[in-house]
Short mmCIF file of C-alpha atoms in Angstrom, two decimals:
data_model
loop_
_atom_site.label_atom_id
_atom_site.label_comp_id
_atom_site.label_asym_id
_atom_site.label_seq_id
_atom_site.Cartn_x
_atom_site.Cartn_y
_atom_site.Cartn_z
CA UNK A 1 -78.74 24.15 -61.51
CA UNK A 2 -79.08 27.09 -63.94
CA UNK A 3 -78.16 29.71 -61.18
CA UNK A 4 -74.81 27.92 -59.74
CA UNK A 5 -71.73 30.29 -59.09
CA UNK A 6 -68.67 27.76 -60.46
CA UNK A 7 -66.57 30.75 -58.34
CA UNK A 8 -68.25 29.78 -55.21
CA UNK A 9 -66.26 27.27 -52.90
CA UNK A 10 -67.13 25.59 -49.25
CA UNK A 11 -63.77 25.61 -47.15
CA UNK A 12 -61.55 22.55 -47.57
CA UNK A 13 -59.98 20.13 -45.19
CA UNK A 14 -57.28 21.94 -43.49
CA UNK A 15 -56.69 20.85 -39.87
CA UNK A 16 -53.62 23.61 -39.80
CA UNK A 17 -56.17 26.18 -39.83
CA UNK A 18 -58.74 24.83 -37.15
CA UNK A 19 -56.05 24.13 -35.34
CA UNK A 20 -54.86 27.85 -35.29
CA UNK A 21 -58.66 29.48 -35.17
CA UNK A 22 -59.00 27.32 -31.89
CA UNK A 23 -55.91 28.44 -30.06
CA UNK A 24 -57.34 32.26 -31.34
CA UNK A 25 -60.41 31.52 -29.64
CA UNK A 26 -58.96 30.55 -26.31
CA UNK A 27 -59.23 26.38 -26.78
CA UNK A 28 -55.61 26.29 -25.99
CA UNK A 29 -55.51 23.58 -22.71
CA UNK A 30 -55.95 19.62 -23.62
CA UNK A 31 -57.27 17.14 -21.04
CA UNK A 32 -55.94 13.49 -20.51
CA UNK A 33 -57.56 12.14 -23.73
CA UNK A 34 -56.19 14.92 -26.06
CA UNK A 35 -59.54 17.04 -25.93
CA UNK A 36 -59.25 21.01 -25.85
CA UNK A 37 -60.56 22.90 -22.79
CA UNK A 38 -61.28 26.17 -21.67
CA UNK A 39 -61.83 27.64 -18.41
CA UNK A 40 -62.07 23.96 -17.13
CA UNK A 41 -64.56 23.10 -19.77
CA UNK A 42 -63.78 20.69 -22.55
CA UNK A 43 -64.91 20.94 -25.99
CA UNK A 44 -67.65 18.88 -26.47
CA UNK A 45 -70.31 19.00 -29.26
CA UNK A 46 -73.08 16.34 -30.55
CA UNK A 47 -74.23 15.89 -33.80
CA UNK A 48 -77.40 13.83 -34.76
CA UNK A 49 -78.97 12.44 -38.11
CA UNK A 50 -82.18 10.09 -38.48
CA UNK A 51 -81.39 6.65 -37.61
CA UNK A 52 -80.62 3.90 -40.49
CA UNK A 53 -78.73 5.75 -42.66
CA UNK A 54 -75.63 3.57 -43.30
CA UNK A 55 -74.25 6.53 -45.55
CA UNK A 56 -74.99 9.58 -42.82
CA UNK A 57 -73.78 7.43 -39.86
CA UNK A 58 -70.26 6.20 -41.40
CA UNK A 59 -70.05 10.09 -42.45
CA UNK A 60 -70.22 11.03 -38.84
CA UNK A 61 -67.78 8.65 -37.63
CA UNK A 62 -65.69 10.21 -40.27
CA UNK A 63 -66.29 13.65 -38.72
CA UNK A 64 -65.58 12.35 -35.40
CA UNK A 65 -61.89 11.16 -35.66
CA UNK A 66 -60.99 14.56 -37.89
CA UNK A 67 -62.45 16.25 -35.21
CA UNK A 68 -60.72 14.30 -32.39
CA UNK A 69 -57.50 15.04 -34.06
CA UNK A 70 -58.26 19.14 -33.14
CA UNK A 71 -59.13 18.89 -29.78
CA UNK A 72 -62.68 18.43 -30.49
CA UNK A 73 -65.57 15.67 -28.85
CA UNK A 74 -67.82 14.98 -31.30
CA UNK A 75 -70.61 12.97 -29.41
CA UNK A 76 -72.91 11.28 -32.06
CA UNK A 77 -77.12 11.09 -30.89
CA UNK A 78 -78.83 9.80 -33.91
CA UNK A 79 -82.67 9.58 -33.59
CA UNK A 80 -85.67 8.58 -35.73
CA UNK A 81 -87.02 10.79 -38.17
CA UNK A 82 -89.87 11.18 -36.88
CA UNK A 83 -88.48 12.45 -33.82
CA UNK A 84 -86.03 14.49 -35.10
CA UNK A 85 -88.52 16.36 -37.63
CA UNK A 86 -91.47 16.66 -35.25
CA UNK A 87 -93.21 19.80 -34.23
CA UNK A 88 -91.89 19.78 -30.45
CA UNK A 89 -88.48 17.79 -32.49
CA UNK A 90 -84.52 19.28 -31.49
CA UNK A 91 -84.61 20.98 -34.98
CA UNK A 92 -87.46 22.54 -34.75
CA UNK A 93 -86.90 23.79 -31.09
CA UNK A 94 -83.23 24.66 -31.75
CA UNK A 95 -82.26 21.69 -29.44
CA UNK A 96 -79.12 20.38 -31.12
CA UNK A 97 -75.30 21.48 -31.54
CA UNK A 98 -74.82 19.89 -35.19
CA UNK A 99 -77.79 18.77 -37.34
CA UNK A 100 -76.93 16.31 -40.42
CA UNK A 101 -79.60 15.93 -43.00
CA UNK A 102 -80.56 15.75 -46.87
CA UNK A 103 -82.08 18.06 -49.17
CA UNK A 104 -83.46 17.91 -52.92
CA UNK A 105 -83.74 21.38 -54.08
CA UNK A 106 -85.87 22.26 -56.70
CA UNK A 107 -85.65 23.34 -60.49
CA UNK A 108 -85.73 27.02 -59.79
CA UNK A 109 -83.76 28.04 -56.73
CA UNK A 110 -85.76 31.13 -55.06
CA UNK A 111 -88.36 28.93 -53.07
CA UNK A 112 -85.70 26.52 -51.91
CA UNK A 113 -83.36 29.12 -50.56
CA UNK A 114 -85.95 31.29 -48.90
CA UNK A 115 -87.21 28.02 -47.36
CA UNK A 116 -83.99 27.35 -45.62
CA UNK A 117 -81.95 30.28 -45.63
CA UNK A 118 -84.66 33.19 -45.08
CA UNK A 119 -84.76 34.68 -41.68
CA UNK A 120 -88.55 34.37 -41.87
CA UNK A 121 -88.18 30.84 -42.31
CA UNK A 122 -86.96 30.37 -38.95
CA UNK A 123 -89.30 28.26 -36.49
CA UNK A 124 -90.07 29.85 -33.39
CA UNK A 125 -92.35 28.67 -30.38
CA UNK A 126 -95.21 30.47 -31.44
CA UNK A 127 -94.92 29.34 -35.54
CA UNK A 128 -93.02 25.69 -35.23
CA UNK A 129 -94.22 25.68 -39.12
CA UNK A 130 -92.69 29.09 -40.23
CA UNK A 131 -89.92 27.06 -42.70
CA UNK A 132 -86.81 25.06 -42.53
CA UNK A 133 -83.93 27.55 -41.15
CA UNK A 134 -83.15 24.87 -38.54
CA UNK A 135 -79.91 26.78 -38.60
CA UNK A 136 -81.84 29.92 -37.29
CA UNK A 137 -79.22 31.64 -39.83
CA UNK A 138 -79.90 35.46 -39.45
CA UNK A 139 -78.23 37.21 -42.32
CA UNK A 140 -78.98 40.24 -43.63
CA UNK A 141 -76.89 39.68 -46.82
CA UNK A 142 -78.70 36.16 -47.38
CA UNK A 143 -82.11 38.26 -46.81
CA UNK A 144 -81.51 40.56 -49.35
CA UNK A 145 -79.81 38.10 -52.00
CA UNK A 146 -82.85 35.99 -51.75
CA UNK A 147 -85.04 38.83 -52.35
CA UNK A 148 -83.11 40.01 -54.74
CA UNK A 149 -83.55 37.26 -56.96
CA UNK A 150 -86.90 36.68 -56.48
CA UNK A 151 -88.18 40.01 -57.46
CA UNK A 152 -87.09 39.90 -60.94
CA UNK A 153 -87.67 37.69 -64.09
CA UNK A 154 -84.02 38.84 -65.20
CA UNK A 155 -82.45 35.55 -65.32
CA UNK A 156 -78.77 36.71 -65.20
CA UNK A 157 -79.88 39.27 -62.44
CA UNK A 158 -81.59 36.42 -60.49
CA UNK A 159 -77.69 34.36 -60.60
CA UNK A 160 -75.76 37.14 -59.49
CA UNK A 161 -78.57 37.53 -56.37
CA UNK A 162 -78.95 34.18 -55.48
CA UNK A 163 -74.75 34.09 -55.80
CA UNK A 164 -74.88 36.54 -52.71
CA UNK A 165 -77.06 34.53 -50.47
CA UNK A 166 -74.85 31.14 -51.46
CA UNK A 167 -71.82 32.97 -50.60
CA UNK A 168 -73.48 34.55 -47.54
CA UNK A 169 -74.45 31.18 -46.28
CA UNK A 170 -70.56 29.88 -46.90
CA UNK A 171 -69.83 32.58 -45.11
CA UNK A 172 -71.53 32.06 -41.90
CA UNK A 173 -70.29 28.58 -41.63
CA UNK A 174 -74.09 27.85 -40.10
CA UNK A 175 -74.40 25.65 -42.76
CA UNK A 176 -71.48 22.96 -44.40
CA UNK A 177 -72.28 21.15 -47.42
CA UNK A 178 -70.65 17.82 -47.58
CA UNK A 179 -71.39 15.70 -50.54
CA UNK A 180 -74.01 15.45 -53.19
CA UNK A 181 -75.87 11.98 -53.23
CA UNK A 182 -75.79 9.77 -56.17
CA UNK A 183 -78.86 9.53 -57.88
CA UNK A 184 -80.38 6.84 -60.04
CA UNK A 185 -83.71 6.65 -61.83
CA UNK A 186 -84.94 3.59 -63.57
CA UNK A 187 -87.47 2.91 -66.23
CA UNK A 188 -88.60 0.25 -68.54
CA UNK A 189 -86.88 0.49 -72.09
CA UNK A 190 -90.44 1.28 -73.49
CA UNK A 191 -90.41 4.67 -71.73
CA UNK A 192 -89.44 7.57 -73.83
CA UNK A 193 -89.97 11.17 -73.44
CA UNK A 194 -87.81 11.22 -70.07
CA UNK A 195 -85.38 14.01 -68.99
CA UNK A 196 -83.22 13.48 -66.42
CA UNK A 197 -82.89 16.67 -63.79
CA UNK A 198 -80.87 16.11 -60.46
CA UNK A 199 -82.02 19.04 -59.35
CA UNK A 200 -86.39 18.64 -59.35
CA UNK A 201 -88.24 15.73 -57.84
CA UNK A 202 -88.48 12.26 -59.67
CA UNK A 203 -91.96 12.60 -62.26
CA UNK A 204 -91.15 16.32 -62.80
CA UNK A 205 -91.54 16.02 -66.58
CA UNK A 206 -94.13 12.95 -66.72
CA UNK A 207 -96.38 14.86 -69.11
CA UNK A 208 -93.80 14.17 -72.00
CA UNK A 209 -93.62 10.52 -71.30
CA UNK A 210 -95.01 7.88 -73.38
CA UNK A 211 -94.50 4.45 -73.62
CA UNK A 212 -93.72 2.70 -77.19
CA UNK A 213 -95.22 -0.25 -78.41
#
């Protein structure tokens, strides 16, 4: 999209360093099948997705051996959608370790990034409905970049805000982007008027289409 920071970069696959941050963190002790304990506790995690997602699922597996080859169990719990996104649901509750899912943002960045990122967008027992921080990320620096942007019109002003909260979010390693989907829209050769734009939700420009005769 318009506001992306081409400086900003996720972490990359480097199993020197993990290797190295878990010994600092007192992981140092490995069980009988190569697993990392501490204080007689071995390092176990889950991670869970909605069910029937070929793509998700062979992604986790993927996860799982790199893992493995830390010191790290990586148990994988997929459940149904509907389960997994319901009101009393593991995200919504907090009731998860590692949380894979998909998002489409939207044309202008502000709502999506408050939506998921905000600290008022956590859910809470008392407002299950308050947004989508599943992550219950709590950062003032994403707080204020998201703000920041979306109390201006000042579109350069807006990048270098919302370039805060990305880098925030990076940051906090709450949250690890792993791939961006392919995306294909198809249409009848008599359709023009079309636009494509990976970043807004199929139809977003329907009121320029028109079909030729």
């Amino acid at each position: 999209g318009w506001a992306r920071d081409e400086s900003i970069r996720a972490d990359g696959y480097d199993p020197e360093r993990a290797n190295a941050l878990l010994d600092e963190a007192g992981w140092t002790q490995r069980n009988a099948d190569g697993i990392r304990t501490k204080d007689g506790q071995p390092l176990s995690v889950s991670v869970m997705t909605p069910t029937g997602d070929q793509l998700r699922a062979l992604a986790e597996q993927v996860i799982q051996e790199q893992l493995r080859g830390v010191g790290v169990d990586l148990t994988i719990g997929n459940v149904p959608a509907n389960v997994m996104f319901a009101v009393d649901g593991p995200l919504k509750t907090g009731d998860f370790d590692i949380a894979m899912d998909t998002w489409g943002p939207d044309v202008d960045p502000g709502s999506w990034l408050a939506l998921l990122f905000a600290s008022s967008s956590i859910p809470t027992e008392a407002d299950p409905n308050a947004g989508w921080n599943f992550i219950r990320l709590s950062s003032p620096e994403v707080d204020a970049g998201i703000e920041a942007g979306n109390s201006t019109l000042d579109l350069e002003a807006r990048k270098a805000a919302y370039a805060r909260a990305q880098q925030g979010i990076l940051d906090s390693k709450a949250y690890i982007p792993l791939y961006t989907r392919f995306r294909l829209d198809a249409f009848t050769d008599r359709l023009s008027g079309y636009a494509a734009n990976p970043w807004d939700e199929f139809g977003w420009d329907s009121g320029s289409w028109y079909l030729s005769h």
